[in-house]
Amino acid sequence: MAFDIEMIKAVYSKFEERVNAAKKLTGKPLTLAEKILYAHLWDGTPETAFQRGKDYVDFAPDRIACQDATAQMALLQFMQAGKKKVAVPTTVHCDHLIQAKLGADKDLQAALNNSNEVFNFLESVSNKYGIGFWKPGAGIIHQVVLENYAFPGGMMIGTDSHTVNAGGLGMVAIGVGGADAVDVMAGMPWELKFPKLIGVKLTGKLSGWTAPKDVILKVAEILTVKGGTGAIVEYFGPGATGMSCTGKGTICNMGAEIGATTSTFGYDDSMERYLRATDRNDVADAANTIKEHLTGDAEVYANPEQYFDQVIEINLSELGPLLNGPFTPDLSTAVGKDMTEKAKTNEWPLQVEWGLIGSCTNSSYEDLSRASSVAQQALDKGLKTKAEFGINPGSEQVRYTAERDGILEVFEKLDATIFTNACGPCIGQWGRYEDPKNAPKNSIVHSFNRNFAKRADGNPNTHAFVASPELTAAIAIAGRLDFNPLTDTLINENGEEVMLDEPTGWELPPKGFEVDDNGYLEPVADGSGIDVVVDPNSERLELLTPFVPLGDTIKGAKLLIKAFGKCTTDHISMAGPWLRYRGHLDNISNNMLIGAVNAFNMKTNFVKSQLTGEYDAVPKTARAYKAAGIKTIVVGDHNYGEGSSREHAAMEPRHLGVAAVLVKSFARIHETNLKKQGMLGLTFANESDYDLIQEDDTFNFLDLHEFTPGKPLTIEAVHADGSKDIIVANHTYNEGQIEWFKEGSALNLIKKQNA
Ligand code: SF4
């Protein structure tokens, strides 16, 4: 990691000067988030005080991380940029393409058999362009980043929404689409609207069954899935410093579930302990030299209302364990009676079939050790586990150390399946059912972050609840959703009533971390001789061809679908089995919008073609329009594109001829992704105009030739009976983004500039 420490020292050497310049310009003390942002301006020392939530600013991130599913398209795009090496330290992590089914060894081998072509492609592209490569089985991207690359005061971007996890180590770490990452890999600045700031003051202390996970489950309840949009959430106060570094990571991780740009914590002793425990004394020593700048100013934390756009206060001493779900991560229920009642009212199955511990959210050594302390009690007290257990360690380092320390053995004695160090069930890579669509209604509890329908196992009837690892373990043992470990007893094999004691565990392994092979491959110094081969007949990988600009006249575009309600990136570009085609744009486009609900018949993947009058699948209908040379429009509801950063959700519509996506509101990353692909991402100036859109509508853009920043576009919607409505559509395109549109995509513009 010698290269890293030099880079980190370079960042720190400029930190104080830039922070002081920003304080002078803004005339106020600064939050940590502001310090990091101002210390990473593309243009160096700050010369402008930016308006939060308004100004677009160019930044210079320190690192990039990509996971295997998104890296394929990102690297295919980077190959088009004509560069010899990545301009910024970058890593690729193979974690999404490994199914959880039979257990770690067999599942890893199956993944290697299934996806070798993709892993080989990623490894060779990484080697060629100077990218660090983490092999399949090395771990989940965000746990590996926290263990190896995250550093206090740093800025990173990653092609995954949960890149935000690195906020646990005091970073501003943001999930972006592959196209944004490609810009930075190619040596371009990374643009972001200067975020708003939400302060979360944590008082009191976590104890007993309450875990860091409960803090973010509570924040999700307060802010909802939209509440963090456009903002950085900064945690502070005595409750924050009292928590472990990986616990802070858990909280920041699920900031993605409230739509936040990212979340962060100030540098403190827990972070120093974690850096030293993960073999980074040099980083801790360097951070200590500028310690006072790696946290928000005391005056900010003393008067948060004055400096944040919104402030929330949570007393950790009063917080109890929560279960969030089903189907949305912001629906919070306290354990016990509240759950009994809610489950009854809503017909949620009370019997729990699986307890899954893992994902980037909760797969640290501390998480496994605390959950195993609960599992151990089942063994000690003669309890028979009612639900099945599945465990995904976060990294090989965590797994190896947990195995050495007997933690995994505890779960194994309970017949748990230890899956690969990978995402597995968290991303639908769970071989739970042969036929998930027709699988029965059931409940599961997991320590993951997301619980949208079908997310874990493809079964729309699975009710997934999110909880801390220790509560997940307790509920799996009890087999009941409404089990309250603080008050309820269980009957053991001898017929005796027993209670579970509070979980215990280790923040860090008492004997230190250990690993045999961490799964990392360093790229060669000169990769110019390395050939990257893509088989033209491959069904998994396809070299890209540039998108053709949409031009300044869009007339006669047809409505493809008017999506009703929640339309996440999972609905637009489903994961699960489709992960297979992440590197093949044409093949993966066959999943375009198949999860979106058609507002006219409330069915999924069933839309009317204006060419035939018949109803058919969305991708098929779109292909027919495209073949006929007709552009299409997608209309959507609120927070369209929430969920993940995958640019496939933008590339697929672009590939299949969608010219514009017109919605009530966007999730930030998806809106940017649409812009990057040279499409129109627009919002209704008047939300109720959504109701004017009819099934047979044709659209004419009346003033696209005058596309300029801040000026709404006017769209004429022509209905089947010939009547018309004028729709005013707002947009957030700045000058540069309008250039992307005019060139056909951001990548087309990069290529042009490189040439
Ligand atoms: Fe993997 Fe799940 Fe984390 Fe995404 S949220 S990186 S799928 S573990």
mmCIF file with all atom_site columns, N, CA and C in Angstrom, residues 329-361:
data_model
loop_
_atom_site.group_PDB
_atom_site.id
_atom_site.type_symbol
_atom_site.label_atom_id
_atom_site.label_alt_id
_atom_site.label_comp_id
_atom_site.label_asym_id
_atom_site.label_entity_id
_atom_site.label_seq_id
_atom_site.pdbx_PDB_ins_code
_atom_site.Cartn_x
_atom_site.Cartn_y
_atom_site.Cartn_z
_atom_site.occupancy
_atom_site.B_iso_or_equiv
_atom_site.pdbx_formal_charge
_atom_site.auth_seq_id
_atom_site.auth_comp_id
_atom_site.auth_asym_id
_atom_site.auth_atom_id
_atom_site.pdbx_PDB_model_num
ATOM 1  N N  . PRO A 1 329 ? -37.122 -0.117  3.094  1.00 0.00 ? 329 PRO A N  1
ATOM 2  C CA . PRO A 1 329 ? -36.245 -0.091  4.274  1.00 0.00 ? 329 PRO A CA 1
ATOM 3  C C  . PRO A 1 329 ? -36.589 0.992   5.290  1.00 0.00 ? 329 PRO A C  1
ATOM 4  N N  . ASP A 1 330 ? -37.623 1.789   5.027  1.00 0.00 ? 330 ASP A N  1
ATOM 5  C CA . ASP A 1 330 ? -37.939 2.880   5.962  1.00 0.00 ? 330 ASP A CA 1
ATOM 6  C C  . ASP A 1 330 ? -39.166 2.593   6.822  1.00 0.00 ? 330 ASP A C  1
ATOM 7  N N  . LEU A 1 331 ? -39.743 1.418   6.673  1.00 0.00 ? 331 LEU A N  1
ATOM 8  C CA . LEU A 1 331 ? -40.926 1.070   7.462  1.00 0.00 ? 331 LEU A CA 1
ATOM 9  C C  . LEU A 1 331 ? -40.465 0.362   8.741  1.00 0.00 ? 331 LEU A C  1
ATOM 10 N N  . SER A 1 332 ? -40.398 1.143   9.817  1.00 0.00 ? 332 SER A N  1
ATOM 11 C CA . SER A 1 332 ? -39.777 0.669   11.061 1.00 0.00 ? 332 SER A CA 1
ATOM 12 C C  . SER A 1 332 ? -40.806 0.112   12.027 1.00 0.00 ? 332 SER A C  1
ATOM 13 N N  . THR A 1 333 ? -40.463 -0.978  12.664 1.00 0.00 ? 333 THR A N  1
ATOM 14 C CA . THR A 1 333 ? -41.316 -1.515  13.726 1.00 0.00 ? 333 THR A CA 1
ATOM 15 C C  . THR A 1 333 ? -40.425 -1.961  14.878 1.00 0.00 ? 333 THR A C  1
ATOM 16 N N  . ALA A 1 334 ? -40.821 -1.596  16.092 1.00 0.00 ? 334 ALA A N  1
ATOM 17 C CA . ALA A 1 334 ? -40.070 -2.044  17.262 1.00 0.00 ? 334 ALA A CA 1
ATOM 18 C C  . ALA A 1 334 ? -40.285 -3.537  17.442 1.00 0.00 ? 334 ALA A C  1
ATOM 19 N N  . VAL A 1 335 ? -39.293 -4.216  17.986 1.00 0.00 ? 335 VAL A N  1
ATOM 20 C CA . VAL A 1 335 ? -39.455 -5.659  18.212 1.00 0.00 ? 335 VAL A CA 1
ATOM 21 C C  . VAL A 1 335 ? -40.586 -5.898  19.213 1.00 0.00 ? 335 VAL A C  1
ATOM 22 N N  . GLY A 1 336 ? -41.189 -7.078  19.130 1.00 0.00 ? 336 GLY A N  1
ATOM 23 C CA . GLY A 1 336 ? -42.193 -7.455  20.130 1.00 0.00 ? 336 GLY A CA 1
ATOM 24 C C  . GLY A 1 336 ? -43.617 -7.152  19.703 1.00 0.00 ? 336 GLY A C  1
ATOM 25 N N  . LYS A 1 337 ? -44.389 -6.596  20.658 1.00 0.00 ? 337 LYS A N  1
ATOM 26 C CA . LYS A 1 337 ? -45.839 -6.465  20.459 1.00 0.00 ? 337 LYS A CA 1
ATOM 27 C C  . LYS A 1 337 ? -46.220 -5.615  19.250 1.00 0.00 ? 337 LYS A C  1
ATOM 28 N N  . ASP A 1 338 ? -45.453 -4.535  19.033 1.00 0.00 ? 338 ASP A N  1
ATOM 29 C CA . ASP A 1 338 ? -45.767 -3.682  17.875 1.00 0.00 ? 338 ASP A CA 1
ATOM 30 C C  . ASP A 1 338 ? -45.766 -4.523  16.605 1.00 0.00 ? 338 ASP A C  1
ATOM 31 N N  . MET A 1 339 ? -44.784 -5.409  16.542 1.00 0.00 ? 339 MET A N  1
ATOM 32 C CA . MET A 1 339 ? -44.679 -6.257  15.349 1.00 0.00 ? 339 MET A CA 1
ATOM 33 C C  . MET A 1 339 ? -45.837 -7.250  15.288 1.00 0.00 ? 339 MET A C  1
ATOM 34 N N  . THR A 1 340 ? -46.227 -7.790  16.433 1.00 0.00 ? 340 THR A N  1
ATOM 35 C CA . THR A 1 340 ? -47.351 -8.748  16.443 1.00 0.00 ? 340 THR A CA 1
ATOM 36 C C  . THR A 1 340 ? -48.577 -8.092  15.811 1.00 0.00 ? 340 THR A C  1
ATOM 37 N N  . GLU A 1 341 ? -48.840 -6.872  16.253 1.00 0.00 ? 341 GLU A N  1
ATOM 38 C CA . GLU A 1 341 ? -50.044 -6.175  15.769 1.00 0.00 ? 341 GLU A CA 1
ATOM 39 C C  . GLU A 1 341 ? -49.950 -5.816  14.295 1.00 0.00 ? 341 GLU A C  1
ATOM 40 N N  . LYS A 1 342 ? -48.785 -5.247  13.939 1.00 0.00 ? 342 LYS A N  1
ATOM 41 C CA . LYS A 1 342 ? -48.638 -4.822  12.541 1.00 0.00 ? 342 LYS A CA 1
ATOM 42 C C  . LYS A 1 342 ? -48.691 -6.010  11.585 1.00 0.00 ? 342 LYS A C  1
ATOM 43 N N  . ALA A 1 343 ? -48.064 -7.097  12.002 1.00 0.00 ? 343 ALA A N  1
ATOM 44 C CA . ALA A 1 343 ? -48.028 -8.279  11.134 1.00 0.00 ? 343 ALA A CA 1
ATOM 45 C C  . ALA A 1 343 ? -49.445 -8.818  10.934 1.00 0.00 ? 343 ALA A C  1
ATOM 46 N N  . LYS A 1 344 ? -50.221 -8.792  12.021 1.00 0.00 ? 344 LYS A N  1
ATOM 47 C CA . LYS A 1 344 ? -51.597 -9.285  11.954 1.00 0.00 ? 344 LYS A CA 1
ATOM 48 C C  . LYS A 1 344 ? -52.413 -8.401  10.995 1.00 0.00 ? 344 LYS A C  1
ATOM 49 N N  . THR A 1 345 ? -52.325 -7.090  11.198 1.00 0.00 ? 345 THR A N  1
ATOM 50 C CA . THR A 1 345 ? -53.081 -6.157  10.359 1.00 0.00 ? 345 THR A CA 1
ATOM 51 C C  . THR A 1 345 ? -52.701 -6.298  8.889  1.00 0.00 ? 345 THR A C  1
ATOM 52 N N  . ASN A 1 346 ? -51.418 -6.455  8.641  1.00 0.00 ? 346 ASN A N  1
ATOM 53 C CA . ASN A 1 346 ? -50.950 -6.449  7.247  1.00 0.00 ? 346 ASN A CA 1
ATOM 54 C C  . ASN A 1 346 ? -50.776 -7.837  6.641  1.00 0.00 ? 346 ASN A C  1
ATOM 55 N N  . GLU A 1 347 ? -51.092 -8.850  7.440  1.00 0.00 ? 347 GLU A N  1
ATOM 56 C CA . GLU A 1 347 ? -50.951 -10.240 6.996  1.00 0.00 ? 347 GLU A CA 1
ATOM 57 C C  . GLU A 1 347 ? -49.518 -10.581 6.597  1.00 0.00 ? 347 GLU A C  1
ATOM 58 N N  . TRP A 1 348 ? -48.574 -10.130 7.410  1.00 0.00 ? 348 TRP A N  1
ATOM 59 C CA . TRP A 1 348 ? -47.185 -10.545 7.208  1.00 0.00 ? 348 TRP A CA 1
ATOM 60 C C  . TRP A 1 348 ? -47.002 -11.876 7.944  1.00 0.00 ? 348 TRP A C  1
ATOM 61 N N  . PRO A 1 349 ? -46.403 -12.850 7.294  1.00 0.00 ? 349 PRO A N  1
ATOM 62 C CA . PRO A 1 349 ? -46.205 -14.132 7.995  1.00 0.00 ? 349 PRO A CA 1
ATOM 63 C C  . PRO A 1 349 ? -45.313 -13.931 9.225  1.00 0.00 ? 349 PRO A C  1
ATOM 64 N N  . LEU A 1 350 ? -45.770 -14.400 10.362 1.00 0.00 ? 350 LEU A N  1
ATOM 65 C CA . LEU A 1 350 ? -44.983 -14.226 11.598 1.00 0.00 ? 350 LEU A CA 1
ATOM 66 C C  . LEU A 1 350 ? -43.864 -15.254 11.710 1.00 0.00 ? 350 LEU A C  1
ATOM 67 N N  . GLN A 1 351 ? -44.080 -16.389 11.062 1.00 0.00 ? 351 GLN A N  1
ATOM 68 C CA . GLN A 1 351 ? -43.038 -17.409 11.105 1.00 0.00 ? 351 GLN A CA 1
ATOM 69 C C  . GLN A 1 351 ? -41.880 -16.980 10.196 1.00 0.00 ? 351 GLN A C  1
ATOM 70 N N  . VAL A 1 352 ? -40.663 -17.073 10.720 1.00 0.00 ? 352 VAL A N  1
ATOM 71 C CA . VAL A 1 352 ? -39.494 -16.662 9.941  1.00 0.00 ? 352 VAL A CA 1
ATOM 72 C C  . VAL A 1 352 ? -38.765 -17.895 9.440  1.00 0.00 ? 352 VAL A C  1
ATOM 73 N N  . GLU A 1 353 ? -38.438 -17.885 8.138  1.00 0.00 ? 353 GLU A N  1
ATOM 74 C CA . GLU A 1 353 ? -37.836 -19.091 7.559  1.00 0.00 ? 353 GLU A CA 1
ATOM 75 C C  . GLU A 1 353 ? -36.318 -19.025 7.468  1.00 0.00 ? 353 GLU A C  1
ATOM 76 N N  . TRP A 1 354 ? -35.799 -17.817 7.307  1.00 0.00 ? 354 TRP A N  1
ATOM 77 C CA . TRP A 1 354 ? -34.341 -17.676 7.199  1.00 0.00 ? 354 TRP A CA 1
ATOM 78 C C  . TRP A 1 354 ? -33.876 -16.453 7.979  1.00 0.00 ? 354 TRP A C  1
ATOM 79 N N  . GLY A 1 355 ? -32.696 -16.567 8.547  1.00 0.00 ? 355 GLY A N  1
ATOM 80 C CA . GLY A 1 355 ? -31.978 -15.421 9.103  1.00 0.00 ? 355 GLY A CA 1
ATOM 81 C C  . GLY A 1 355 ? -30.644 -15.332 8.377  1.00 0.00 ? 355 GLY A C  1
ATOM 82 N N  . LEU A 1 356 ? -30.454 -14.239 7.673  1.00 0.00 ? 356 LEU A N  1
ATOM 83 C CA . LEU A 1 356 ? -29.235 -14.095 6.858  1.00 0.00 ? 356 LEU A CA 1
ATOM 84 C C  . LEU A 1 356 ? -28.354 -12.992 7.437  1.00 0.00 ? 356 LEU A C  1
ATOM 85 N N  . ILE A 1 357 ? -27.102 -13.327 7.669  1.00 0.00 ? 357 ILE A N  1
ATOM 86 C CA . ILE A 1 357 ? -26.179 -12.337 8.233  1.00 0.00 ? 357 ILE A CA 1
ATOM 87 C C  . ILE A 1 357 ? -25.064 -12.106 7.223  1.00 0.00 ? 357 ILE A C  1
ATOM 88 N N  . GLY A 1 358 ? -24.859 -10.858 6.882  1.00 0.00 ? 358 GLY A N  1
ATOM 89 C CA . GLY A 1 358 ? -23.812 -10.555 5.907  1.00 0.00 ? 358 GLY A CA 1
ATOM 90 C C  . GLY A 1 358 ? -24.132 -9.284  5.172  1.00 0.00 ? 358 GLY A C  1
ATOM 91 N N  . SER A 1 359 ? -23.719 -9.196  3.934  1.00 0.00 ? 359 SER A N  1
ATOM 92 C CA . SER A 1 359 ? -23.800 -8.032  3.050  1.00 0.00 ? 359 SER A CA 1
ATOM 93 C C  . SER A 1 359 ? -22.789 -6.979  3.493  1.00 0.00 ? 359 SER A C  1
ATOM 94 N N  . CYS A 1 360 ? -22.548 -6.014  2.619  1.00 0.00 ? 360 CYS A N  1
ATOM 95 C CA . CYS A 1 360 ? -21.574 -4.970  2.935  1.00 0.00 ? 360 CYS A CA 1
ATOM 96 C C  . CYS A 1 360 ? -21.998 -4.170  4.156  1.00 0.00 ? 360 CYS A C  1
ATOM 97 N N  . THR A 1 361 ? -23.277 -4.233  4.509  1.00 0.00 ? 361 THR A N  1
ATOM 98 C CA . THR A 1 361 ? -23.795 -3.453  5.624  1.00 0.00 ? 361 THR A CA 1
ATOM 99 C C  . THR A 1 361 ? -23.338 -3.996  6.971  1.00 0.00 ? 361 THR A C  1
#
